[in-house]
PDB file of C-alpha atoms and ligand atoms in Angstrom:
ATOM      1  CA  MET A   1       0.000   0.000   0.000  1.00  0.00           C
ATOM      2  CA  LYS A   2       1.355   3.390  -0.988  1.00  0.00           C
ATOM      3  CA  ILE A   3       0.474   6.652   0.715  1.00  0.00           C
ATOM      4  CA  LEU A   4       1.508  10.048  -0.589  1.00  0.00           C
ATOM      5  CA  VAL A   5       1.772  12.842   1.993  1.00  0.00           C
ATOM      6  CA  ILE A   6       1.428  16.309   0.461  1.00  0.00           C
ATOM      7  CA  ASN A   7       2.207  19.520   2.322  1.00  0.00           C
ATOM      8  CA  GLY A   8       1.495  22.999   1.017  1.00  0.00           C
ATOM      9  CA  PRO A   9       3.149  26.388   1.475  1.00  0.00           C
ATOM     10  CA  ASN A  10       5.257  27.224   4.540  1.00  0.00           C
ATOM     11  CA  ILE A  11       4.974  23.772   6.084  1.00  0.00           C
ATOM     12  CA  ASN A  12       8.728  23.454   5.383  1.00  0.00           C
ATOM     13  CA  LEU A  13       9.210  26.254   7.955  1.00  0.00           C
ATOM     14  CA  LEU A  14       7.760  24.260  10.854  1.00  0.00           C
ATOM     15  CA  GLY A  15       9.649  24.830  14.104  1.00  0.00           C
ATOM     16  CA  MET A  16      10.553  28.406  13.172  1.00  0.00           C
ATOM     17  CA  ARG A  17       7.142  29.523  11.935  1.00  0.00           C
ATOM     18  CA  GLU A  18       4.675  30.874  14.553  1.00  0.00           C
ATOM     19  CA  PRO A  19       5.658  28.232  17.151  1.00  0.00           C
ATOM     20  CA  GLU A  20       2.833  29.354  19.449  1.00  0.00           C
ATOM     21  CA  ILE A  21       0.428  28.069  16.772  1.00  0.00           C
ATOM     22  CA  TYR A  22       2.314  25.299  14.990  1.00  0.00           C
ATOM     23  CA  GLY A  23       4.629  24.110  17.774  1.00  0.00           C
ATOM     24  CA  ARG A  24       8.405  23.752  17.859  1.00  0.00           C
ATOM     25  CA  ARG A  25       8.694  20.472  16.029  1.00  0.00           C
ATOM     26  CA  THR A  26      10.373  20.820  12.664  1.00  0.00           C
ATOM     27  CA  TYR A  27       9.529  19.639   9.179  1.00  0.00           C
ATOM     28  CA  SER A  28      12.210  16.908   9.523  1.00  0.00           C
ATOM     29  CA  GLU A  29      10.397  15.660  12.612  1.00  0.00           C
ATOM     30  CA  LEU A  30       7.140  15.647  10.629  1.00  0.00           C
ATOM     31  CA  LEU A  31       8.855  13.446   8.027  1.00  0.00           C
ATOM     32  CA  ARG A  32       9.961  11.066  10.776  1.00  0.00           C
ATOM     33  CA  VAL A  33       6.416  10.857  12.182  1.00  0.00           C
ATOM     34  CA  VAL A  34       5.152  10.030   8.666  1.00  0.00           C
ATOM     35  CA  ALA A  35       7.791   7.340   8.083  1.00  0.00           C
ATOM     36  CA  GLU A  36       7.165   5.736  11.492  1.00  0.00           C
ATOM     37  CA  ALA A  37       3.390   5.732  10.980  1.00  0.00           C
ATOM     38  CA  GLY A  38       3.893   4.154   7.556  1.00  0.00           C
ATOM     39  CA  GLU A  39       5.963   1.347   9.111  1.00  0.00           C
ATOM     40  CA  LYS A  40       3.492   0.843  11.955  1.00  0.00           C
ATOM     41  CA  PHE A  41       0.399   0.692   9.767  1.00  0.00           C
ATOM     42  CA  GLY A  42       1.927  -1.164   6.838  1.00  0.00           C
ATOM     43  CA  ALA A  43       2.227   1.527   4.195  1.00  0.00           C
ATOM     44  CA  GLU A  44       5.035   2.743   2.005  1.00  0.00           C
ATOM     45  CA  THR A  45       5.026   6.531   2.410  1.00  0.00           C
ATOM     46  CA  GLU A  46       6.243   9.224   0.083  1.00  0.00           C
ATOM     47  CA  GLU A  47       6.403  12.920   0.937  1.00  0.00           C
ATOM     48  CA  PHE A  48       5.969  16.015  -1.217  1.00  0.00           C
ATOM     49  CA  GLN A  49       6.080  19.663  -0.129  1.00  0.00           C
ATOM     50  CA  SER A  50       5.647  22.703  -2.316  1.00  0.00           C
ATOM     51  CA  ASN A  51       4.946  26.393  -1.927  1.00  0.00           C
ATOM     52  CA  HIS A  52       3.340  26.430  -5.383  1.00  0.00           C
ATOM     53  CA  GLU A  53      -0.284  25.590  -6.106  1.00  0.00           C
ATOM     54  CA  GLY A  54       0.365  24.267  -9.628  1.00  0.00           C
ATOM     55  CA  ALA A  55       3.164  21.987  -8.407  1.00  0.00           C
ATOM     56  CA  ILE A  56       0.729  20.445  -5.908  1.00  0.00           C
ATOM     57  CA  VAL A  57      -1.843  19.944  -8.686  1.00  0.00           C
ATOM     58  CA  ASP A  58       0.880  18.315 -10.839  1.00  0.00           C
ATOM     59  CA  ARG A  59       1.873  15.985  -7.981  1.00  0.00           C
ATOM     60  CA  ILE A  60      -1.748  14.910  -7.373  1.00  0.00           C
ATOM     61  CA  GLN A  61      -2.182  14.211 -11.106  1.00  0.00           C
ATOM     62  CA  ALA A  62       1.059  12.202 -11.204  1.00  0.00           C
ATOM     63  CA  ALA A  63      -0.250  10.023  -8.353  1.00  0.00           C
ATOM     64  CA  TYR A  64      -3.103   8.711 -10.505  1.00  0.00           C
ATOM     65  CA  GLY A  65      -2.880   4.917 -10.686  1.00  0.00           C
ATOM     66  CA  LYS A  66       0.300   4.918  -8.584  1.00  0.00           C
ATOM     67  CA  VAL A  67      -0.769   5.528  -4.981  1.00  0.00           C
ATOM     68  CA  ASP A  68      -3.557   4.094  -2.828  1.00  0.00           C
ATOM     69  CA  GLY A  69      -4.142   7.082  -0.587  1.00  0.00           C
ATOM     70  CA  ILE A  70      -3.264  10.735  -0.127  1.00  0.00           C
ATOM     71  CA  VAL A  71      -2.751  12.655   3.119  1.00  0.00           C
ATOM     72  CA  ILE A  72      -2.899  16.354   2.315  1.00  0.00           C
ATOM     73  CA  ASN A  73      -2.299  19.536   4.256  1.00  0.00           C
ATOM     74  CA  PRO A  74      -2.875  22.148   1.564  1.00  0.00           C
ATOM     75  CA  ALA A  75      -1.949  24.826   4.175  1.00  0.00           C
ATOM     76  CA  ALA A  76      -3.120  28.285   3.014  1.00  0.00           C
ATOM     77  CA  TYR A  77      -4.402  26.803  -0.269  1.00  0.00           C
ATOM     78  CA  THR A  78      -7.010  24.935   1.805  1.00  0.00           C
ATOM     79  CA  HIS A  79      -8.971  28.152   1.956  1.00  0.00           C
ATOM     80  CA  THR A  80      -8.584  29.243  -1.664  1.00  0.00           C
ATOM     81  CA  SER A  81      -7.816  26.448  -4.091  1.00  0.00           C
ATOM     82  CA  VAL A  82     -10.472  25.119  -6.420  1.00  0.00           C
ATOM     83  CA  ALA A  83      -7.594  23.684  -8.506  1.00  0.00           C
ATOM     84  CA  ILE A  84      -6.333  21.401  -5.718  1.00  0.00           C
ATOM     85  CA  ARG A  85      -9.892  20.307  -4.942  1.00  0.00           C
ATOM     86  CA  ASP A  86     -10.532  19.554  -8.637  1.00  0.00           C
ATOM     87  CA  ALA A  87      -7.286  17.554  -8.901  1.00  0.00           C
ATOM     88  CA  LEU A  88      -8.274  15.392  -5.900  1.00  0.00           C
ATOM     89  CA  VAL A  89     -11.687  14.734  -7.455  1.00  0.00           C
ATOM     90  CA  ALA A  90     -10.142  14.035 -10.877  1.00  0.00           C
ATOM     91  CA  VAL A  91      -7.765  11.306  -9.666  1.00  0.00           C
ATOM     92  CA  GLY A  92     -10.326   9.805  -7.280  1.00  0.00           C
ATOM     93  CA  ILE A  93      -7.668   8.654  -4.802  1.00  0.00           C
ATOM     94  CA  PRO A  94      -8.992   8.364  -1.204  1.00  0.00           C
ATOM     95  CA  ALA A  95      -7.661  11.379   0.700  1.00  0.00           C
ATOM     96  CA  VAL A  96      -7.528  12.706   4.256  1.00  0.00           C
ATOM     97  CA  GLU A  97      -7.134  16.426   5.039  1.00  0.00           C
ATOM     98  CA  VAL A  98      -4.754  17.378   7.857  1.00  0.00           C
ATOM     99  CA  HIS A  99      -4.174  20.642   9.711  1.00  0.00           C
ATOM    100  CA  ILE A 100      -1.558  21.013  12.412  1.00  0.00           C
ATOM    101  CA  SER A 101      -3.476  23.812  14.144  1.00  0.00           C
ATOM    102  CA  LYS A 102      -7.149  23.760  15.099  1.00  0.00           C
ATOM    103  CA  VAL A 103      -8.361  25.792  12.133  1.00  0.00           C
ATOM    104  CA  ASP A 104     -11.933  26.103  13.399  1.00  0.00           C
ATOM    105  CA  ASP A 105     -10.710  28.021  16.470  1.00  0.00           C
ATOM    106  CA  ARG A 106      -8.784  30.541  14.351  1.00  0.00           C
ATOM    107  CA  GLU A 107      -9.735  33.398  11.989  1.00  0.00           C
ATOM    108  CA  ALA A 108     -13.034  33.050  10.089  1.00  0.00           C
ATOM    109  CA  PHE A 109     -11.287  32.738   6.718  1.00  0.00           C
ATOM    110  CA  ARG A 110      -9.646  29.526   7.946  1.00  0.00           C
ATOM    111  CA  HIS A 111     -13.041  27.937   8.642  1.00  0.00           C
ATOM    112  CA  VAL A 112     -13.588  27.459   4.920  1.00  0.00           C
ATOM    113  CA  SER A 113     -11.969  24.425   3.328  1.00  0.00           C
ATOM    114  CA  PHE A 114     -12.212  23.792  -0.401  1.00  0.00           C
ATOM    115  CA  VAL A 115     -11.093  20.188   0.070  1.00  0.00           C
ATOM    116  CA  CYS A 116     -12.934  18.945   3.173  1.00  0.00           C
ATOM    117  CA  ASP A 117     -15.962  17.522   1.376  1.00  0.00           C
ATOM    118  CA  VAL A 118     -13.826  15.676  -1.183  1.00  0.00           C
ATOM    119  CA  CYS A 119     -11.714  14.071   1.562  1.00  0.00           C
ATOM    120  CA  LEU A 120     -12.796  11.089   3.692  1.00  0.00           C
ATOM    121  CA  THR A 121     -12.184  13.007   6.909  1.00  0.00           C
ATOM    122  CA  THR A 122     -10.250  15.924   8.415  1.00  0.00           C
ATOM    123  CA  VAL A 123      -7.721  15.765  11.237  1.00  0.00           C
ATOM    124  CA  SER A 124      -7.205  19.205  12.800  1.00  0.00           C
ATOM    125  CA  GLY A 125      -5.429  20.527  15.875  1.00  0.00           C
ATOM    126  CA  ARG A 126      -3.388  17.421  16.683  1.00  0.00           C
ATOM    127  CA  GLY A 127      -0.015  18.928  15.781  1.00  0.00           C
ATOM    128  CA  ILE A 128       2.233  16.765  13.650  1.00  0.00           C
ATOM    129  CA  ALA A 129       0.784  13.648  15.326  1.00  0.00           C
ATOM    130  CA  GLY A 130      -2.249  14.336  13.129  1.00  0.00           C
ATOM    131  CA  TYR A 131      -0.312  12.956  10.152  1.00  0.00           C
ATOM    132  CA  ALA A 132       0.048   9.594  11.918  1.00  0.00           C
ATOM    133  CA  ASP A 133      -3.688   9.621  12.706  1.00  0.00           C
ATOM    134  CA  ALA A 134      -4.454  10.309   9.042  1.00  0.00           C
ATOM    135  CA  ILE A 135      -2.163   7.490   7.850  1.00  0.00           C
ATOM    136  CA  GLU A 136      -3.780   5.055  10.312  1.00  0.00           C
ATOM    137  CA  TYR A 137      -7.262   6.089   9.158  1.00  0.00           C
ATOM    138  CA  LEU A 138      -6.383   5.721   5.466  1.00  0.00           C
ATOM    139  CA  CYS A 139      -4.671   2.336   5.949  1.00  0.00           C
ATOM    140  CA  GLU A 140      -7.762   1.004   7.715  1.00  0.00           C
ATOM    141  CA  LYS A 141     -10.117   2.318   5.019  1.00  0.00           C
ATOM    142  CA  ILE A 142      -7.990   1.007   2.142  1.00  0.00           C
ATOM    143  CA  THR A 143      -7.499  -2.483   3.606  1.00  0.00           C
ATOM    144  CA  LYS A 144     -11.240  -2.796   4.440  1.00  0.00           C
ATOM    145  CA  LYS A 145     -12.240  -1.925   0.858  1.00  0.00           C
TER     146      LYS A 145
HETATM  147  C1  DQA B 201      -2.582  24.928   8.322  1.00  0.00           C
HETATM  148  C2  DQA B 201      -3.700  25.943   8.616  1.00  0.00           C
HETATM  149  C3  DQA B 201      -3.820  26.948   7.493  1.00  0.00           C
HETATM  150  O1  DQA B 201      -4.855  27.878   7.770  1.00  0.00           O
HETATM  151  C4  DQA B 201      -2.523  27.723   7.337  1.00  0.00           C
HETATM  152  O2  DQA B 201      -2.594  28.609   6.242  1.00  0.00           O
HETATM  153  C5  DQA B 201      -1.331  26.831   7.226  1.00  0.00           C
HETATM  154  C6  DQA B 201      -1.265  25.610   8.029  1.00  0.00           C
HETATM  155  C7  DQA B 201      -2.346  23.962   9.492  1.00  0.00           C
HETATM  156  O3  DQA B 201      -1.700  22.949   9.257  1.00  0.00           O
HETATM  157  O4  DQA B 201      -2.767  24.231  10.623  1.00  0.00           O
HETATM  158  O5  DQA B 201      -0.359  27.160   6.563  1.00  0.00           O
HETATM  159  O6  DQA B 201      -2.981  24.147   7.207  1.00  0.00           O
END
């Protein structure tokens, strides 16, 4: 089973970026959490991060027929991107949305997600542990299918 983990803009700055909101754990630690969750739940994981909307669309398209599940934190593009939503629908790969912070407790513009209803579920406010939760959820769904 293959799971692709996609992170959007500024997630590479974890640890340095607004630590009071996103915590002090770094992007490298996020990658370790993803790899460990993959091992634990029996999935091969691959990671992709980009600050560019089109690059994320390209990566989702390239996953068609090649991965079994997608974990995606579109970051700021969550609240703006019809293109990322359309790409997820186009490839039809089961996906889980992740947010490190609890977006519903933040500014009103963060309460809107363009991807939530095309994802199986959303994990929000669990810090980087949320990526492990999302991988576990996807592995269970995919193996039960
Ligand atoms: C985020 C929440 C978004 O609103 C924000 O733009 C991000 C990160 C999160 O993981 O909490 O960059 O997706």
